[in-house]
Amino acid sequence: MIGIFAILACWGAGNLISMLTGGYVSGNVIGMVLLYAALHYRVVKAEQVAPVARFLLGAMALFFVPFGVGLMTSYEVIADNLVAVVAAAAVSTVLVIAVIGFVCQKMRKR
């Protein structure tokens, strides 16, 4: 019970902080950072959050269904801008791989 409360509290606080700061960073991202900080500083124990986290990870595929439906309803817009969509996906994928590789190399030196 404490685990679901901790996750929802971090999510709500993240959305509130995002709203108060103008929404430049998603509230979900801020909430994840808050949850990480709470786990790191042992405000919340990982054992309390683990069952809820397992359940949410198991149901993660269901969370992407609305986005998939949204893509299908926007098929014409995507088809009109297919080159830009593919280019953005390719560039962002390469950047993510490069940044993760850089961070991993820096962390291994420690």
Tab-separated table of N, CA and C in Angstrom:
chain	number	residue	atom	x	y	z
A	1	MET	N	0.819	-1.194	0.000
A	1	MET	CA	0.000	0.000	0.000
A	1	MET	C	0.869	1.267	0.000
A	2	ILE	N	1.961	1.221	0.736
A	2	ILE	CA	2.847	2.375	0.790
A	2	ILE	C	3.509	2.596	-0.564
A	3	GLY	N	3.790	1.491	-1.280
A	3	GLY	CA	4.452	1.600	-2.580
A	3	GLY	C	3.615	2.367	-3.589
A	4	ILE	N	2.327	2.063	-3.675
A	4	ILE	CA	1.467	2.774	-4.630
A	4	ILE	C	1.322	4.229	-4.225
A	5	PHE	N	1.254	4.487	-2.920
A	5	PHE	CA	1.172	5.865	-2.445
A	5	PHE	C	2.438	6.635	-2.808
A	6	ALA	N	3.603	6.013	-2.632
A	6	ALA	CA	4.868	6.685	-2.942
A	6	ALA	C	4.951	7.022	-4.432
A	7	ILE	N	4.569	6.069	-5.270
A	7	ILE	CA	4.627	6.301	-6.714
A	7	ILE	C	3.650	7.405	-7.117
A	8	LEU	N	2.421	7.336	-6.616
A	8	LEU	CA	1.427	8.366	-6.961
A	8	LEU	C	1.791	9.724	-6.383
A	9	ALA	N	2.384	9.746	-5.190
A	9	ALA	CA	2.792	11.021	-4.588
A	9	ALA	C	3.905	11.670	-5.422
A	10	CYS	N	4.873	10.883	-5.852
A	10	CYS	CA	5.957	11.428	-6.691
A	10	CYS	C	5.421	11.900	-8.034
A	11	TRP	N	4.503	11.133	-8.608
A	11	TRP	CA	3.892	11.527	-9.882
A	11	TRP	C	3.128	12.842	-9.720
A	12	GLY	N	2.313	12.939	-8.671
A	12	GLY	CA	1.538	14.160	-8.437
A	12	GLY	C	2.428	15.355	-8.149
A	13	ALA	N	3.454	15.152	-7.333
A	13	ALA	CA	4.378	16.246	-7.022
A	13	ALA	C	5.123	16.686	-8.288
A	14	GLY	N	5.500	15.723	-9.114
A	14	GLY	CA	6.182	16.063	-10.368
A	14	GLY	C	5.302	16.882	-11.286
A	15	ASN	N	4.030	16.498	-11.401
A	15	ASN	CA	3.098	17.272	-12.232
A	15	ASN	C	2.862	18.663	-11.660
A	16	LEU	N	2.791	18.769	-10.341
A	16	LEU	CA	2.610	20.074	-9.711
A	16	LEU	C	3.819	20.968	-9.947
A	17	ILE	N	5.012	20.414	-9.764
A	17	ILE	CA	6.236	21.189	-10.009
A	17	ILE	C	6.311	21.619	-11.468
A	18	SER	N	5.963	20.718	-12.368
A	18	SER	CA	5.979	21.048	-13.792
A	18	SER	C	5.014	22.186	-14.101
A	19	MET	N	3.825	22.112	-13.528
A	19	MET	CA	2.829	23.154	-13.766
A	19	MET	C	3.291	24.496	-13.193
A	20	LEU	N	3.894	24.484	-12.017
A	20	LEU	CA	4.338	25.720	-11.371
A	20	LEU	C	5.535	26.347	-12.073
A	21	THR	N	6.344	25.529	-12.743
A	21	THR	CA	7.527	26.046	-13.426
A	21	THR	C	7.304	26.319	-14.902
A	22	GLY	N	6.085	26.200	-15.360
A	22	GLY	CA	5.791	26.534	-16.745
A	22	GLY	C	5.727	25.347	-17.679
A	23	GLY	N	5.926	24.156	-17.176
A	23	GLY	CA	5.783	22.963	-17.996
A	23	GLY	C	6.906	22.719	-18.983
A	24	TYR	N	8.104	23.228	-18.716
A	24	TYR	CA	9.214	23.003	-19.639
A	24	TYR	C	9.697	21.564	-19.598
A	25	VAL	N	9.587	20.948	-18.429
A	25	VAL	CA	9.935	19.536	-18.272
A	25	VAL	C	8.666	18.804	-17.874
A	26	SER	N	8.447	17.660	-18.451
A	26	SER	CA	7.246	16.878	-18.175
A	26	SER	C	7.158	16.525	-16.694
A	27	GLY	N	5.948	16.588	-16.172
A	27	GLY	CA	5.730	16.223	-14.781
A	27	GLY	C	6.052	14.773	-14.504
A	28	ASN	N	5.863	13.916	-15.500
A	28	ASN	CA	6.194	12.505	-15.332
A	28	ASN	C	7.694	12.313	-15.135
A	29	VAL	N	8.495	13.064	-15.868
A	29	VAL	CA	9.947	12.966	-15.733
A	29	VAL	C	10.375	13.484	-14.362
A	30	ILE	N	9.823	14.607	-13.958
A	30	ILE	CA	10.152	15.154	-12.639
A	30	ILE	C	9.743	14.167	-11.548
A	31	GLY	N	8.580	13.550	-11.699
A	31	GLY	CA	8.127	12.559	-10.735
A	31	GLY	C	9.060	11.371	-10.647
A	32	MET	N	9.586	10.923	-11.785
A	32	MET	CA	10.536	9.803	-11.766
A	32	MET	C	11.819	10.197	-11.057
A	33	VAL	N	12.263	11.439	-11.263
A	33	VAL	CA	13.466	11.919	-10.571
A	33	VAL	C	13.198	11.987	-9.062
A	34	LEU	N	12.016	12.454	-8.680
A	34	LEU	CA	11.665	12.508	-7.260
A	34	LEU	C	11.610	11.101	-6.650
A	35	LEU	N	11.042	10.146	-7.381
A	35	LEU	CA	10.988	8.775	-6.883
A	35	LEU	C	12.390	8.195	-6.764
A	36	TYR	N	13.239	8.466	-7.731
A	36	TYR	CA	14.627	8.011	-7.651
A	36	TYR	C	15.312	8.595	-6.423
A	37	ALA	N	15.117	9.896	-6.193
A	37	ALA	CA	15.736	10.539	-5.026
A	37	ALA	C	15.200	9.925	-3.732
A	38	ALA	N	13.900	9.663	-3.680
A	38	ALA	CA	13.315	9.061	-2.480
A	38	ALA	C	13.874	7.662	-2.243
A	39	LEU	N	14.093	6.906	-3.307
A	39	LEU	CA	14.679	5.578	-3.158
A	39	LEU	C	16.155	5.665	-2.795
A	40	HIS	N	16.863	6.588	-3.423
A	40	HIS	CA	18.301	6.735	-3.172
A	40	HIS	C	18.578	7.143	-1.728
A	41	TYR	N	17.799	8.094	-1.224
A	41	TYR	CA	18.008	8.577	0.142
A	41	TYR	C	17.208	7.781	1.167
A	42	ARG	N	16.648	6.661	0.736
A	42	ARG	CA	15.933	5.714	1.585
A	42	ARG	C	14.746	6.334	2.330
A	43	VAL	N	14.135	7.328	1.720
A	43	VAL	CA	12.877	7.841	2.245
A	43	VAL	C	11.798	6.793	2.014
A	44	VAL	N	11.894	6.130	0.858
A	44	VAL	CA	11.020	5.016	0.498
A	44	VAL	C	11.920	3.810	0.278
A	45	LYS	N	11.515	2.674	0.815
A	45	LYS	CA	12.312	1.462	0.638
A	45	LYS	C	11.923	0.787	-0.676
A	46	ALA	N	12.915	0.252	-1.342
A	46	ALA	CA	12.676	-0.415	-2.632
A	46	ALA	C	11.736	-1.605	-2.466
A	47	GLU	N	11.786	-2.276	-1.341
A	47	GLU	CA	10.909	-3.423	-1.103
A	47	GLU	C	9.443	-3.013	-1.068
A	48	GLN	N	9.173	-1.770	-0.680
A	48	GLN	CA	7.795	-1.295	-0.626
A	48	GLN	C	7.254	-0.984	-2.018
A	49	VAL	N	8.120	-0.543	-2.893
A	49	VAL	CA	7.711	-0.121	-4.232
A	49	VAL	C	7.757	-1.287	-5.228
A	50	ALA	N	8.543	-2.303	-4.943
A	50	ALA	CA	8.787	-3.389	-5.902
A	50	ALA	C	7.513	-4.089	-6.391
A	51	PRO	N	6.561	-4.466	-5.521
A	51	PRO	CA	5.374	-5.152	-6.056
A	51	PRO	C	4.561	-4.287	-7.020
A	52	VAL	N	4.415	-3.025	-6.705
A	52	VAL	CA	3.660	-2.119	-7.579
A	52	VAL	C	4.423	-1.909	-8.882
A	53	ALA	N	5.737	-1.768	-8.781
A	53	ALA	CA	6.563	-1.573	-9.977
A	53	ALA	C	6.479	-2.796	-10.892
A	54	ARG	N	6.496	-3.995	-10.310
A	54	ARG	CA	6.374	-5.211	-11.127
A	54	ARG	C	5.026	-5.254	-11.852
A	55	PHE	N	3.976	-4.901	-11.134
A	55	PHE	CA	2.654	-4.895	-11.755
A	55	PHE	C	2.589	-3.891	-12.902
A	56	LEU	N	3.086	-2.674	-12.666
A	56	LEU	CA	3.037	-1.638	-13.700
A	56	LEU	C	3.894	-2.014	-14.903
A	57	LEU	N	5.049	-2.612	-14.666
A	57	LEU	CA	5.894	-3.051	-15.780
A	57	LEU	C	5.230	-4.177	-16.561
A	58	GLY	N	4.525	-5.046	-15.864
A	58	GLY	CA	3.821	-6.135	-16.542
A	58	GLY	C	2.683	-5.637	-17.422
A	59	ALA	N	2.084	-4.518	-17.029
A	59	ALA	CA	0.955	-3.967	-17.784
A	59	ALA	C	1.386	-2.838	-18.720
A	60	MET	N	2.680	-2.655	-18.895
A	60	MET	CA	3.171	-1.517	-19.671
A	60	MET	C	2.675	-1.516	-21.116
A	61	ALA	N	2.522	-2.674	-21.710
A	61	ALA	CA	2.059	-2.742	-23.100
A	61	ALA	C	0.689	-2.087	-23.247
A	62	LEU	N	-0.152	-2.224	-22.241
A	62	LEU	CA	-1.483	-1.615	-22.306
A	62	LEU	C	-1.422	-0.088	-22.304
A	63	PHE	N	-0.376	0.467	-21.692
A	63	PHE	CA	-0.261	1.920	-21.618
A	63	PHE	C	0.045	2.543	-22.982
A	64	PHE	N	0.562	1.746	-23.922
A	64	PHE	CA	0.912	2.273	-25.235
A	64	PHE	C	-0.211	2.142	-26.252
A	65	VAL	N	-1.289	1.466	-25.906
A	65	VAL	CA	-2.408	1.287	-26.829
A	65	VAL	C	-3.004	2.628	-27.265
A	66	PRO	N	-3.292	3.566	-26.362
A	66	PRO	CA	-3.864	4.850	-26.823
A	66	PRO	C	-2.951	5.595	-27.795
A	67	PHE	N	-1.646	5.514	-27.584
A	67	PHE	CA	-0.725	6.193	-28.493
A	67	PHE	C	-0.715	5.529	-29.867
A	68	GLY	N	-0.803	4.205	-29.883
A	68	GLY	CA	-0.883	3.492	-31.156
A	68	GLY	C	-2.143	3.836	-31.919
A	69	VAL	N	-3.253	3.944	-31.211
A	69	VAL	CA	-4.511	4.332	-31.855
A	69	VAL	C	-4.410	5.758	-32.381
A	70	GLY	N	-3.789	6.640	-31.607
A	70	GLY	CA	-3.595	8.023	-32.050
A	70	GLY	C	-2.755	8.104	-33.321
A	71	LEU	N	-1.742	7.254	-33.405
A	71	LEU	CA	-0.933	7.227	-34.628
A	71	LEU	C	-1.751	6.771	-35.828
A	72	MET	N	-2.592	5.794	-35.621
A	72	MET	CA	-3.408	5.283	-36.732
A	72	MET	C	-4.441	6.306	-37.194
A	73	THR	N	-4.960	7.114	-36.295
A	73	THR	CA	-5.920	8.139	-36.705
A	73	THR	C	-5.223	9.308	-37.391
A	74	SER	N	-3.915	9.430	-37.185
A	74	SER	CA	-3.140	10.505	-37.822
A	74	SER	C	-2.329	9.977	-38.996
A	75	TYR	N	-2.762	8.900	-39.592
A	75	TYR	CA	-2.002	8.246	-40.652
A	75	TYR	C	-1.687	9.193	-41.804
A	76	GLU	N	-2.657	9.989	-42.240
A	76	GLU	CA	-2.434	10.881	-43.388
A	76	GLU	C	-1.380	11.936	-43.083
A	77	VAL	N	-1.419	12.481	-41.892
A	77	VAL	CA	-0.421	13.499	-41.503
A	77	VAL	C	0.965	12.877	-41.467
A	78	ILE	N	1.057	11.668	-40.922
A	78	ILE	CA	2.351	10.991	-40.869
A	78	ILE	C	2.835	10.661	-42.272
A	79	ALA	N	1.948	10.199	-43.125
A	79	ALA	CA	2.332	9.857	-44.497
A	79	ALA	C	2.818	11.086	-45.262
A	80	ASP	N	2.199	12.237	-45.023
A	80	ASP	CA	2.621	13.470	-45.691
A	80	ASP	C	3.998	13.928	-45.227
A	81	ASN	N	4.353	13.586	-44.010
A	81	ASN	CA	5.629	14.025	-43.431
A	81	ASN	C	6.544	12.845	-43.128
A	82	LEU	N	6.448	11.798	-43.903
A	82	LEU	CA	7.177	10.562	-43.622
A	82	LEU	C	8.691	10.770	-43.594
A	83	VAL	N	9.222	11.553	-44.506
A	83	VAL	CA	10.674	11.778	-44.546
A	83	VAL	C	11.137	12.455	-43.258
A	84	ALA	N	10.405	13.450	-42.806
A	84	ALA	CA	10.775	14.151	-41.574
A	84	ALA	C	10.656	13.234	-40.359
A	85	VAL	N	9.629	12.410	-40.326
A	85	VAL	CA	9.433	11.488	-39.199
A	85	VAL	C	10.571	10.472	-39.149
A	86	VAL	N	10.909	9.892	-40.294
A	86	VAL	CA	11.985	8.901	-40.339
A	86	VAL	C	13.325	9.549	-39.998
A	87	ALA	N	13.578	10.749	-40.508
A	87	ALA	CA	14.830	11.444	-40.203
A	87	ALA	C	14.930	11.767	-38.714
A	88	ALA	N	13.846	12.239	-38.132
A	88	ALA	CA	13.857	12.556	-36.701
A	88	ALA	C	14.076	11.298	-35.872
A	89	ALA	N	13.444	10.206	-36.261
A	89	ALA	CA	13.615	8.947	-35.529
A	89	ALA	C	15.056	8.453	-35.637
A	90	ALA	N	15.636	8.548	-36.834
A	90	ALA	CA	17.010	8.078	-37.034
A	90	ALA	C	18.003	8.932	-36.254
A	91	VAL	N	17.861	10.250	-36.340
A	91	VAL	CA	18.786	11.152	-35.637
A	91	VAL	C	18.663	10.979	-34.129
A	92	SER	N	17.436	10.911	-33.617
A	92	SER	CA	17.270	10.768	-32.170
A	92	SER	C	17.793	9.418	-31.683
A	93	THR	N	17.637	8.368	-32.485
A	93	THR	CA	18.161	7.058	-32.102
A	93	THR	C	19.680	7.088	-32.018
A	94	VAL	N	20.319	7.681	-33.014
A	94	VAL	CA	21.777	7.766	-33.014
A	94	VAL	C	22.264	8.612	-31.832
A	95	LEU	N	21.583	9.711	-31.554
A	95	LEU	CA	21.982	10.559	-30.421
A	95	LEU	C	21.832	9.830	-29.089
A	96	VAL	N	20.749	9.103	-28.923
A	96	VAL	CA	20.544	8.354	-27.675
A	96	VAL	C	21.635	7.304	-27.509
A	97	ILE	N	21.944	6.576	-28.568
A	97	ILE	CA	22.988	5.551	-28.492
A	97	ILE	C	24.332	6.193	-28.168
A	98	ALA	N	24.638	7.339	-28.793
A	98	ALA	CA	25.911	8.013	-28.541
A	98	ALA	C	26.003	8.516	-27.104
A	99	VAL	N	24.952	9.106	-26.611
A	99	VAL	CA	24.974	9.632	-25.237
A	99	VAL	C	25.094	8.494	-24.229
A	100	ILE	N	24.348	7.419	-24.440
A	100	ILE	CA	24.429	6.283	-23.518
A	100	ILE	C	25.825	5.670	-23.558
A	101	GLY	N	26.400	5.541	-24.733
A	101	GLY	CA	27.764	5.025	-24.846
A	101	GLY	C	28.767	5.910	-24.130
A	102	PHE	N	28.637	7.225	-24.291
A	102	PHE	CA	29.529	8.170	-23.630
A	102	PHE	C	29.403	8.074	-22.110
A	103	VAL	N	28.179	8.036	-21.625
A	103	VAL	CA	27.954	7.964	-20.182
A	103	VAL	C	28.488	6.643	-19.621
A	104	CYS	N	28.248	5.548	-20.323
A	104	CYS	CA	28.757	4.252	-19.863
A	104	CYS	C	30.277	4.240	-19.815
A	105	GLN	N	30.927	4.823	-20.794
A	105	GLN	CA	32.403	4.871	-20.779
A	105	GLN	C	32.904	5.708	-19.616
A	106	LYS	N	32.256	6.824	-19.343
A	106	LYS	CA	32.662	7.670	-18.224
A	106	LYS	C	32.445	6.965	-16.890
A	107	MET	N	31.345	6.221	-16.782
A	107	MET	CA	31.046	5.538	-15.527
A	107	MET	C	31.986	4.348	-15.308
A	108	ARG	N	32.417	3.703	-16.366
A	108	ARG	CA	33.337	2.570	-16.230
A	108	ARG	C	34.720	3.022	-15.766
A	109	LYS	N	35.088	4.263	-16.099
A	109	LYS	CA	36.401	4.773	-15.665
A	109	LYS	C	36.436	4.982	-14.172
A	110	ARG	N	35.285	5.175	-13.566
A	110	ARG	CA	35.230	5.345	-12.109
A	110	ARG	C	35.501	4.032	-11.489
